[in-house]
Amino acid sequence: MAALLAAACTAKAPAPYGPCPTPAQVEWQQMETNFFVHFGPNTFSGKEWGDGTEPEDMFNPTEMDCRQWAQVARDAGFKGIILTAKHHDGFCLWPNPVSKHTVRESAWKGGEGDVLRDLSEACAEYGLKLGVYISPWDRFDPHYGTPEYNQVFEQTLQSALGSYGPVFEQWFDGACGEGPNGKRQEYDWPLYYKTVFDLQPDAIVFSDIGPGCRWVGNERGVAGRTSWSTYETSSFVPGVDSPTREAKNEGIRGGSLWVPSESDVSIRPGWFWRESENDKVKSLQELLGIYYTSVGRNSLLLLNVPPDSRGRIHEADSARLVEWKAALDRIFAVNLAEGGNITADSRRGKAFAESALLDEDYHRYWAVPDDVLTPSFTLTLPKERTFNRIVLQEYIPLGQRVAAFEVEVLGADGQWQQVASESTIGYKRILLIPTVTTSAVRVHITEADACPVLNRIALYMDSIYQP
Ligand code: FUL
């Protein structure tokens, strides 16, 4: 008996299962919400896709203020900012030495300005990470459509990624259209990736197929209810072909790679600012819904908030973000699971006890023996509590494991009543259930690919969002 107990106390941590995130991918996932900034000649022309013929002088913000962007982003809880340093029109927001279509050729600050420098400084000041969107599709560069363009693009990446400090994410959009000479480019992806990783080894590279994170398959901020971070990219090439929309949206169970989804969506109808959309900023209800369908479904929210032609985030957008942050703070202010007690029907050993589900230490988790795939636990509350949101988290450094689970609450009649039956959990799952008043919650894992490893359950009452 004593020997058995000792063995239980010293049980080893579960081995990682399947592909697992790199430490940089775990950090990235923990950012949860990032700020996307579409800015450039389109901000002044009202177009979504400039064609490269826009005169450089068109870019001339009158009250340019990257610190204001950073402040708005930080105050709304975002952890990083990704800037369209070069969109499809080819215009560079930094003085790219291999381009003649940049801020240097514009009237702004007499050609001395550099948005990437200003933003990198503002991000450092406000404690935000900096990311860059650099479009391979270029409708200005005369080399586009010829092999030389790949060298030009390599040097473009070098100058943007090598001169402004750490870059946490490199965003490669999927678009690959025709250049000024009517030709399409054959992109040299291995060269591009090598250039990024040589300069920024920890950068998360976004594309339809990753490798750092993947497009979620829509621009509405909606990840699948089933949402695996595992994925399969086989011989797909970004911009040419990619897994199905369903696979992008839901990931691939059993996939051999860890490529979590990122949900990019704009706060306005368009990606770029235009006057006519100042009254079309998404409502608080829409933005809360987006939070739940992205962050709440094992995805990362990349919310686009485009600065206006002054070079400032417009009041309509910043006011909405203040409301959004206040609403999220109120919804998640009080964890109603606090003071509760958890008992599980299985446990790997003392070091992996179910009490870890209630503490705030990310690296403490509940684990069960390797051969237990369908464990359950019951959370007993100190008294009846009323709530309608249940947060569950898997400890993803060891992989994503849970494929199906059910949640029940104890009814006043003493009967358990099912309130959710879902598939994946992942880094974070927020369940929207009808408001219940109960003294106990039971979670059954009903299907898993390896012994489940969970690090959190939390309960909240949301009186603001109406699904
Ligand atoms: C797409 C682009 O074509 C859009 O203009 C926008 O930048 C969006 C985020 O990515 O690929």
CSV table of N, CA and C and ligand atoms in Angstrom, one decimal, residues 36 38 48-49 87-88 133 171 173-175 219 264 271-272, ligand 1:
chain,number,residue,atom,x,y,z
A,36,PHE,N,-5.0,44.6,-35.6
A,36,PHE,CA,-4.6,44.6,-37.0
A,36,PHE,C,-4.7,46.1,-37.6
A,38,HIS,N,-4.6,48.2,-41.0
A,38,HIS,CA,-4.5,48.4,-42.5
A,38,HIS,C,-4.4,49.9,-42.7
A,48,GLU,N,-10.0,49.3,-51.7
A,48,GLU,CA,-9.6,48.2,-50.8
A,48,GLU,C,-8.2,47.6,-51.4
A,49,TRP,N,-8.1,47.6,-52.7
A,49,TRP,CA,-6.9,47.1,-53.3
A,49,TRP,C,-6.4,48.2,-54.3
A,87,HIS,N,1.1,46.6,-48.5
A,87,HIS,CA,-0.2,45.9,-49.0
A,87,HIS,C,0.0,45.6,-50.5
A,88,HIS,N,-1.0,45.1,-51.2
A,88,HIS,CA,-0.9,44.7,-52.6
A,88,HIS,C,-0.4,45.8,-53.5
A,133,TYR,N,2.7,42.7,-41.8
A,133,TYR,CA,2.0,42.1,-42.9
A,133,TYR,C,2.8,42.7,-44.1
A,171,TRP,N,3.0,38.2,-41.4
A,171,TRP,CA,1.7,37.8,-42.0
A,171,TRP,C,1.8,37.8,-43.5
A,173,ASP,N,-0.4,37.1,-46.6
A,173,ASP,CA,-1.8,36.9,-47.0
A,173,ASP,C,-1.8,36.0,-48.2
A,174,GLY,N,-2.9,35.4,-48.5
A,174,GLY,CA,-3.0,34.4,-49.6
A,174,GLY,C,-3.1,35.0,-51.0
A,175,ALA,N,-3.3,36.3,-51.2
A,175,ALA,CA,-3.5,36.8,-52.5
A,175,ALA,C,-2.3,36.8,-53.4
A,219,GLU,N,-13.5,35.8,-43.0
A,219,GLU,CA,-13.1,37.1,-42.5
A,219,GLU,C,-14.2,37.6,-41.6
A,264,ASP,N,-9.1,36.6,-38.4
A,264,ASP,CA,-8.9,38.0,-38.8
A,264,ASP,C,-10.2,38.6,-39.2
A,271,TRP,N,-11.3,46.7,-45.0
A,271,TRP,CA,-10.1,46.6,-44.2
A,271,TRP,C,-9.4,47.9,-44.0
A,272,PHE,N,-9.7,48.9,-45.0
A,272,PHE,CA,-9.1,50.2,-44.9
A,272,PHE,C,-10.1,51.2,-44.4
B,1,FUL,C1,-6.4,39.6,-47.8
B,1,FUL,C2,-6.2,40.9,-48.6
B,1,FUL,O1,-6.4,40.7,-50.0
B,1,FUL,C3,-7.1,42.0,-48.0
B,1,FUL,O2,-6.9,43.2,-48.7
B,1,FUL,C4,-6.8,42.1,-46.5
B,1,FUL,O3,-5.5,42.6,-46.4
B,1,FUL,C5,-6.9,40.8,-45.8
B,1,FUL,C6,-6.6,40.8,-44.4
B,1,FUL,O4,-6.1,39.8,-46.5
B,1,FUL,O5,-5.6,38.6,-48.3
